[in-house]
Amino acid sequence: MTPQRLHIAIQKSGRLAEKSLDLIRDAGFRLQRSASDLSYSVENAPIDLWCVRDDDIPTFVADGVADFGIVGRNVLGERVAGPAAPRLAEVMPLGFGRCRLCLAAPDGFSYAGRASLRGVRIATSYPNLLRQFLNQEGIDAEIVTMRGAVEVAPRLGLAEAICDLVSTGATLEANGLEALDTIFESEAVLVRSSKVFEGTLARTAESLVTRLRGVIASQDAKYVMMNAPRTALAEIARILPGAAAPTVIPLAGRDDLVAVHAVCQESVFWETLEALKAVGASAILVLPIEKIM
Ligand code: ATP
Ligand code: ZN
């Protein structure tokens, strides 16, 4: 019997497409593109990728047509905040495609906190997330739903403010708009359907999630080595970011000094190295980590 294949829906083209493919490759899956360009098959595991519009990903995964999906948390959140809660869940954030859903208005809009939105017309492609926010804040405002080009709504007189995705803010600026407030933080996330996987599918799903977790965990992680006075060990453990108990190794002929090795799960900045030096560490090395499991 040929093994059942796991299906992952990813964005066909756009901001998440390349990075989704890179992530899956980094997890050790070798991709073979189909002639139609609409899918990839994984050569070394029973997995197929389907390339679709990002807006369709929550539906495909909720309906069980795809088992997993990679999509912006904004797209997932908009569906989850909608009337019929879909049968899917976020498995983990993936560390790319970061953006914010922001309230913005033309320069000169007098904004003195969220109460200033009372009675204002707000154009957005995210009516469910915006409604949820307005309800939570107890603000009575009008939502104007648009499919795209939300940033032109104030100029066309369709709305006084907008609620749209922002990453650098360049698009807002180019349209004479100013960000007022963030209502939702987003990045690409792995989603899975709520169906129960069995047999091969269950094993493949587990391997996929474990490997992706490993890739994500190793992205910022560093292996840090240094020599340090024995007396500074407690201080060093406190300084190292996101490190479990470090390994302490005696140095030949030195009772006062030890070598300290640690895996840091968070970024190691120059400030961290300076702090380590300040408590007496020397010969500090920071190495990248390729895989963590
Ligand atoms: P599709 O053709 O798949 O429907 P799209 O035009 O809806 O594509 P993109 O513009 O490619 O989508 O954005 C995909 C996702 O990238 C967004 O849903 C969001 O999660 C993320 N993203 C990151 N930065 C931004 C940004 N500045 N503007 C819009 N989306 C962003
Ligand atoms: Zn889309």
Short mmCIF file of C-alpha atoms and ligand atoms in Angstrom, two decimals:
data_model
loop_
_atom_site.label_atom_id
_atom_site.label_comp_id
_atom_site.label_asym_id
_atom_site.label_seq_id
_atom_site.Cartn_x
_atom_site.Cartn_y
_atom_site.Cartn_z
CA MET A 1 0.00 0.00 0.00
CA THR A 2 1.40 3.41 -0.90
CA PRO A 3 1.61 5.60 2.18
CA GLN A 4 -0.98 8.33 2.60
CA ARG A 5 0.46 11.72 1.81
CA LEU A 6 0.22 14.75 4.07
CA HIS A 7 -0.94 17.96 2.37
CA ILE A 8 0.33 21.40 3.29
CA ALA A 9 -1.26 24.53 1.79
CA ILE A 10 1.13 27.42 1.21
CA GLN A 11 0.80 30.78 -0.55
CA LYS A 12 1.30 30.46 -4.32
CA SER A 13 2.94 33.84 -4.79
CA GLY A 14 3.30 36.86 -2.55
CA ARG A 15 5.05 37.86 0.62
CA LEU A 16 4.95 34.45 2.29
CA ALA A 17 5.55 32.16 -0.71
CA GLU A 18 9.37 31.98 -0.91
CA LYS A 19 9.93 31.93 2.84
CA SER A 20 7.40 29.12 3.28
CA LEU A 21 9.33 27.02 0.74
CA ASP A 22 12.67 27.93 2.36
CA LEU A 23 11.42 26.84 5.77
CA ILE A 24 10.25 23.47 4.48
CA ARG A 25 13.58 22.97 2.69
CA ASP A 26 15.49 23.96 5.84
CA ALA A 27 13.60 21.18 7.63
CA GLY A 28 15.32 18.75 5.28
CA PHE A 29 12.47 18.10 2.86
CA ARG A 30 13.58 17.93 -0.79
CA LEU A 31 11.04 19.61 -3.05
CA GLN A 32 10.15 18.62 -6.58
CA ARG A 33 8.02 21.19 -8.40
CA SER A 34 5.09 19.88 -10.44
CA ALA A 35 4.81 20.71 -14.13
CA SER A 36 1.77 22.90 -13.43
CA ASP A 37 3.56 25.00 -10.77
CA LEU A 38 0.55 24.50 -8.52
CA SER A 39 2.16 21.96 -6.24
CA TYR A 40 5.40 20.42 -5.02
CA SER A 41 5.97 16.89 -3.91
CA VAL A 42 8.51 16.08 -1.23
CA GLU A 43 10.92 13.43 -2.51
CA ASN A 44 12.07 12.10 0.83
CA ALA A 45 8.77 12.10 2.78
CA PRO A 46 5.09 11.45 1.95
CA ILE A 47 4.20 15.16 1.79
CA ASP A 48 2.73 17.35 -0.96
CA LEU A 49 2.56 21.14 -0.98
CA TRP A 50 -0.35 22.93 -2.58
CA CYS A 51 0.18 26.48 -3.75
CA VAL A 52 -2.98 28.57 -3.33
CA ARG A 53 -4.23 32.11 -2.54
CA ASP A 54 -3.45 32.86 1.09
CA ASP A 55 -7.10 33.72 1.77
CA ASP A 56 -8.11 30.16 0.86
CA ILE A 57 -5.65 28.50 3.25
CA PRO A 58 -7.81 28.63 6.43
CA THR A 59 -10.78 27.16 4.54
CA PHE A 60 -8.74 24.34 2.98
CA VAL A 61 -7.26 23.41 6.33
CA ALA A 62 -10.54 23.74 8.25
CA ASP A 63 -12.33 21.54 5.70
CA GLY A 64 -9.56 18.94 5.93
CA VAL A 65 -8.69 19.31 2.23
CA ALA A 66 -5.19 20.23 3.45
CA ASP A 67 -3.77 18.92 6.74
CA PHE A 68 -1.54 21.89 7.50
CA GLY A 69 -1.13 25.40 6.17
CA ILE A 70 1.30 28.30 6.38
CA VAL A 71 -0.56 31.60 6.57
CA GLY A 72 -0.43 35.03 8.21
CA ARG A 73 -1.94 35.12 11.69
CA ASN A 74 -3.96 38.09 10.39
CA VAL A 75 -5.71 35.89 7.81
CA LEU A 76 -6.24 33.13 10.38
CA GLY A 77 -7.46 35.64 12.99
CA GLU A 78 -9.90 37.24 10.58
CA ARG A 79 -11.49 33.84 9.95
CA VAL A 80 -11.51 32.83 13.60
CA ALA A 81 -13.08 36.18 14.60
CA GLY A 82 -15.81 35.63 11.97
CA PRO A 83 -19.27 34.18 12.51
CA ALA A 84 -18.60 30.43 11.96
CA ALA A 85 -15.49 29.46 13.91
CA PRO A 86 -13.42 27.22 11.59
CA ARG A 87 -12.02 23.86 12.66
CA LEU A 88 -8.34 24.72 12.69
CA ALA A 89 -5.70 25.83 15.16
CA GLU A 90 -2.36 27.62 15.22
CA VAL A 91 0.48 25.19 15.89
CA MET A 92 3.38 27.62 16.12
CA PRO A 93 4.62 31.01 14.94
CA LEU A 94 7.21 30.78 12.17
CA GLY A 95 9.23 33.97 12.63
CA PHE A 96 8.68 35.59 9.21
CA GLY A 97 6.05 37.78 7.52
CA ARG A 98 5.90 40.03 10.57
CA CYS A 99 3.43 42.91 10.33
CA ARG A 100 0.85 44.78 12.40
CA LEU A 101 -2.80 45.54 11.78
CA CYS A 102 -2.85 49.28 12.41
CA LEU A 103 -5.39 52.04 12.68
CA ALA A 104 -4.22 54.97 10.60
CA ALA A 105 -5.61 58.31 9.47
CA PRO A 106 -4.55 61.24 7.29
CA ASP A 107 -1.89 63.48 8.86
CA GLY A 108 -3.76 66.05 10.91
CA PHE A 109 -6.49 63.71 12.19
CA SER A 110 -6.78 64.66 15.84
CA TYR A 111 -6.19 61.49 17.80
CA ALA A 112 -6.30 61.59 21.56
CA GLY A 113 -6.60 57.87 22.23
CA ARG A 114 -9.11 55.27 21.15
CA ALA A 115 -12.14 57.36 22.16
CA SER A 116 -11.34 59.62 19.17
CA LEU A 117 -12.60 56.80 16.91
CA ARG A 118 -16.20 57.25 18.08
CA GLY A 119 -18.50 57.75 15.10
CA VAL A 120 -15.57 57.55 12.64
CA ARG A 121 -15.84 55.53 9.41
CA ILE A 122 -12.91 53.08 9.24
CA ALA A 123 -12.06 51.29 5.97
CA THR A 124 -10.51 47.82 6.25
CA SER A 125 -10.10 44.39 4.68
CA TYR A 126 -10.24 42.93 8.21
CA PRO A 127 -13.81 43.69 9.35
CA ASN A 128 -13.98 40.81 11.85
CA LEU A 129 -10.74 41.68 13.64
CA LEU A 130 -11.65 45.37 13.64
CA ARG A 131 -15.17 44.69 14.98
CA GLN A 132 -13.70 42.50 17.73
CA PHE A 133 -11.32 45.30 18.71
CA LEU A 134 -14.01 48.00 18.65
CA ASN A 135 -16.35 45.83 20.75
CA GLN A 136 -13.59 45.13 23.29
CA GLU A 137 -12.85 48.83 23.56
CA GLY A 138 -16.53 49.76 23.65
CA ILE A 139 -16.14 52.08 20.65
CA ASP A 140 -19.06 52.73 18.34
CA ALA A 141 -17.54 53.29 14.89
CA GLU A 142 -18.59 52.40 11.35
CA ILE A 143 -16.69 49.71 9.44
CA VAL A 144 -16.34 50.11 5.67
CA THR A 145 -15.23 46.76 4.23
CA MET A 146 -12.93 46.89 1.19
CA ARG A 147 -11.15 44.03 -0.61
CA GLY A 148 -7.93 45.98 -1.18
CA ALA A 149 -6.41 49.45 -1.74
CA VAL A 150 -7.70 50.45 1.68
CA GLU A 151 -5.10 53.22 1.93
CA VAL A 152 -6.89 55.31 -0.72
CA ALA A 153 -10.26 55.30 1.14
CA PRO A 154 -9.71 58.60 3.01
CA ARG A 155 -8.71 60.40 -0.19
CA LEU A 156 -11.84 59.12 -1.93
CA GLY A 157 -13.98 60.29 0.99
CA LEU A 158 -15.07 56.72 1.77
CA ALA A 159 -13.73 56.80 5.32
CA GLU A 160 -11.94 59.07 7.79
CA ALA A 161 -9.56 56.37 9.00
CA ILE A 162 -8.29 52.97 7.90
CA CYS A 163 -7.27 49.73 9.55
CA ASP A 164 -4.64 47.95 7.47
CA LEU A 165 -1.46 45.87 7.58
CA VAL A 166 1.77 47.74 8.12
CA SER A 167 5.32 46.46 8.17
CA THR A 168 7.67 49.38 7.51
CA GLY A 169 5.07 52.13 7.31
CA ALA A 170 6.30 53.26 3.87
CA THR A 171 2.91 52.68 2.22
CA LEU A 172 1.15 54.72 4.89
CA GLU A 173 3.64 57.53 4.50
CA ALA A 174 3.35 57.50 0.70
CA ASN A 175 -0.41 58.00 1.13
CA GLY A 176 -0.15 60.80 3.69
CA LEU A 177 -1.35 58.55 6.49
CA GLU A 178 -0.13 58.26 10.04
CA ALA A 179 -0.33 55.11 12.20
CA LEU A 180 -2.43 55.75 15.32
CA ASP A 181 -2.58 52.41 17.07
CA THR A 182 -1.87 48.69 16.61
CA ILE A 183 -4.81 46.33 17.05
CA PHE A 184 -3.19 42.99 16.09
CA GLU A 185 0.38 41.67 15.75
CA SER A 186 0.98 39.15 13.00
CA GLU A 187 3.55 36.81 11.53
CA ALA A 188 3.35 33.64 9.46
CA VAL A 189 2.05 30.70 11.48
CA LEU A 190 1.69 26.96 10.96
CA VAL A 191 -1.96 25.91 11.20
CA ARG A 192 -3.36 22.39 11.35
CA SER A 193 -6.82 20.96 10.90
CA SER A 194 -8.54 19.62 13.96
CA LYS A 195 -8.95 16.17 12.40
CA VAL A 196 -7.17 13.25 14.05
CA PHE A 197 -4.29 11.88 11.96
CA GLU A 198 -3.77 8.12 11.92
CA GLY A 199 -1.07 5.70 10.72
CA THR A 200 1.50 7.12 8.30
CA LEU A 201 -0.23 10.48 8.33
CA ALA A 202 0.19 10.79 12.10
CA ARG A 203 3.89 9.92 11.91
CA THR A 204 4.50 12.31 9.03
CA ALA A 205 2.61 15.11 10.82
CA GLU A 206 4.67 14.59 13.96
CA SER A 207 7.93 14.60 12.04
CA LEU A 208 6.94 17.78 10.18
CA VAL A 209 6.07 19.65 13.39
CA THR A 210 9.19 18.43 15.23
CA ARG A 211 11.48 19.42 12.38
CA LEU A 212 9.88 22.85 11.91
CA ARG A 213 10.16 23.47 15.65
CA GLY A 214 13.83 22.54 15.40
CA VAL A 215 14.46 24.94 12.52
CA ILE A 216 12.66 27.80 14.31
CA ALA A 217 14.41 27.11 17.63
CA SER A 218 17.84 27.07 15.99
CA GLN A 219 17.31 30.32 14.05
CA ASP A 220 18.20 32.65 16.90
CA ALA A 221 19.95 30.06 19.02
CA LYS A 222 23.71 30.25 19.57
CA TYR A 223 26.28 28.03 21.24
CA VAL A 224 28.31 30.20 23.58
CA MET A 225 31.69 29.19 25.04
CA MET A 226 33.97 31.13 27.37
CA ASN A 227 36.47 30.87 30.16
CA ALA A 228 35.37 32.40 33.43
CA PRO A 229 36.25 32.65 37.11
CA ARG A 230 34.47 29.93 39.10
CA THR A 231 33.14 32.66 41.39
CA ALA A 232 31.29 34.36 38.50
CA LEU A 233 29.23 31.29 37.48
CA ALA A 234 25.94 32.42 39.03
CA GLU A 235 26.29 35.86 37.47
CA ILE A 236 27.08 34.35 34.04
CA ALA A 237 24.06 32.05 34.15
CA ARG A 238 21.93 35.12 34.82
CA ILE A 239 23.40 37.08 31.87
CA LEU A 240 23.13 34.34 29.22
CA PRO A 241 19.83 34.83 27.35
CA GLY A 242 17.44 31.88 27.36
CA ALA A 243 20.08 29.36 28.44
CA ALA A 244 19.31 26.27 30.48
CA ALA A 245 21.94 25.17 33.05
CA PRO A 246 25.32 25.72 31.35
CA THR A 247 27.97 23.00 31.13
CA VAL A 248 30.96 23.78 33.38
CA ILE A 249 34.29 22.13 32.48
CA PRO A 250 37.47 22.29 34.60
CA LEU A 251 40.57 23.82 32.96
CA ALA A 252 43.83 21.91 33.34
CA GLY A 253 46.07 23.45 35.99
CA ARG A 254 43.60 26.22 36.89
CA ASP A 255 41.49 25.90 40.02
CA ASP A 256 40.11 29.42 39.77
CA LEU A 257 38.99 29.26 36.10
CA VAL A 258 36.46 27.04 34.30
CA ALA A 259 35.16 26.74 30.74
CA VAL A 260 31.44 27.48 30.40
CA HIS A 261 29.38 26.18 27.45
CA ALA A 262 25.72 27.06 26.95
CA VAL A 263 23.00 26.96 24.32
CA CYS A 264 21.27 30.34 24.24
CA GLN A 265 17.74 30.18 22.78
CA GLU A 266 17.57 33.91 22.21
CA SER A 267 19.73 36.34 20.24
CA VAL A 268 23.14 36.99 21.74
CA PHE A 269 23.92 40.69 21.36
CA TRP A 270 27.18 42.60 21.80
CA GLU A 271 25.73 43.97 25.05
CA THR A 272 25.54 40.40 26.37
CA LEU A 273 29.20 39.79 25.53
CA GLU A 274 30.19 43.05 27.23
CA ALA A 275 28.24 42.06 30.34
CA LEU A 276 30.01 38.67 30.36
CA LYS A 277 33.40 40.34 30.04
CA ALA A 278 32.52 42.72 32.86
CA VAL A 279 32.09 39.79 35.26
CA GLY A 280 35.44 38.31 34.25
CA ALA A 281 34.72 36.05 31.26
CA SER A 282 37.39 35.80 28.55
CA ALA A 283 37.89 34.03 25.21
CA ILE A 284 34.15 34.26 24.52
CA LEU A 285 33.02 32.43 21.36
CA VAL A 286 29.53 32.57 19.85
CA LEU A 287 28.73 29.84 17.31
CA PRO A 288 25.67 29.34 15.10
CA ILE A 289 23.61 26.20 15.64
CA GLU A 290 22.38 24.28 12.62
CA LYS A 291 19.81 21.95 14.16
CA ILE A 292 18.15 21.48 17.54
CA MET A 293 15.96 18.58 18.49
P1 ATP B 1 -2.77 36.30 -2.34
O1 ATP B 1 -2.61 36.46 -3.80
O2 ATP B 1 -2.18 35.01 -1.85
O3 ATP B 1 -4.18 36.53 -1.85
P2 ATP B 1 -2.17 38.77 -0.87
O4 ATP B 1 -2.03 39.93 -1.78
O5 ATP B 1 -3.42 38.62 -0.06
O6 ATP B 1 -1.84 37.43 -1.68
P3 ATP B 1 0.44 39.37 0.33
O7 ATP B 1 0.45 40.84 0.08
O8 ATP B 1 1.39 38.51 -0.39
O9 ATP B 1 -1.04 38.74 0.21
O10 ATP B 1 0.62 39.18 1.90
C1 ATP B 1 0.58 37.91 2.48
C2 ATP B 1 0.77 38.05 3.98
O11 ATP B 1 2.04 38.65 4.25
C3 ATP B 1 -0.20 38.95 4.70
O12 ATP B 1 -1.45 38.33 4.96
C4 ATP B 1 0.56 39.23 5.99
O13 ATP B 1 0.42 38.15 6.90
C5 ATP B 1 2.02 39.26 5.53
N1 ATP B 1 2.61 40.63 5.46
C6 ATP B 1 3.80 40.99 5.97
N2 ATP B 1 4.04 42.31 5.77
C7 ATP B 1 3.00 42.80 5.13
C8 ATP B 1 2.66 44.11 4.63
N3 ATP B 1 3.44 45.15 4.79
N4 ATP B 1 1.50 44.24 3.97
C9 ATP B 1 0.68 43.19 3.79
N5 ATP B 1 0.95 41.95 4.25
C10 ATP B 1 2.09 41.74 4.91
ZN ZN B 2 -4.79 37.28 -0.06
#
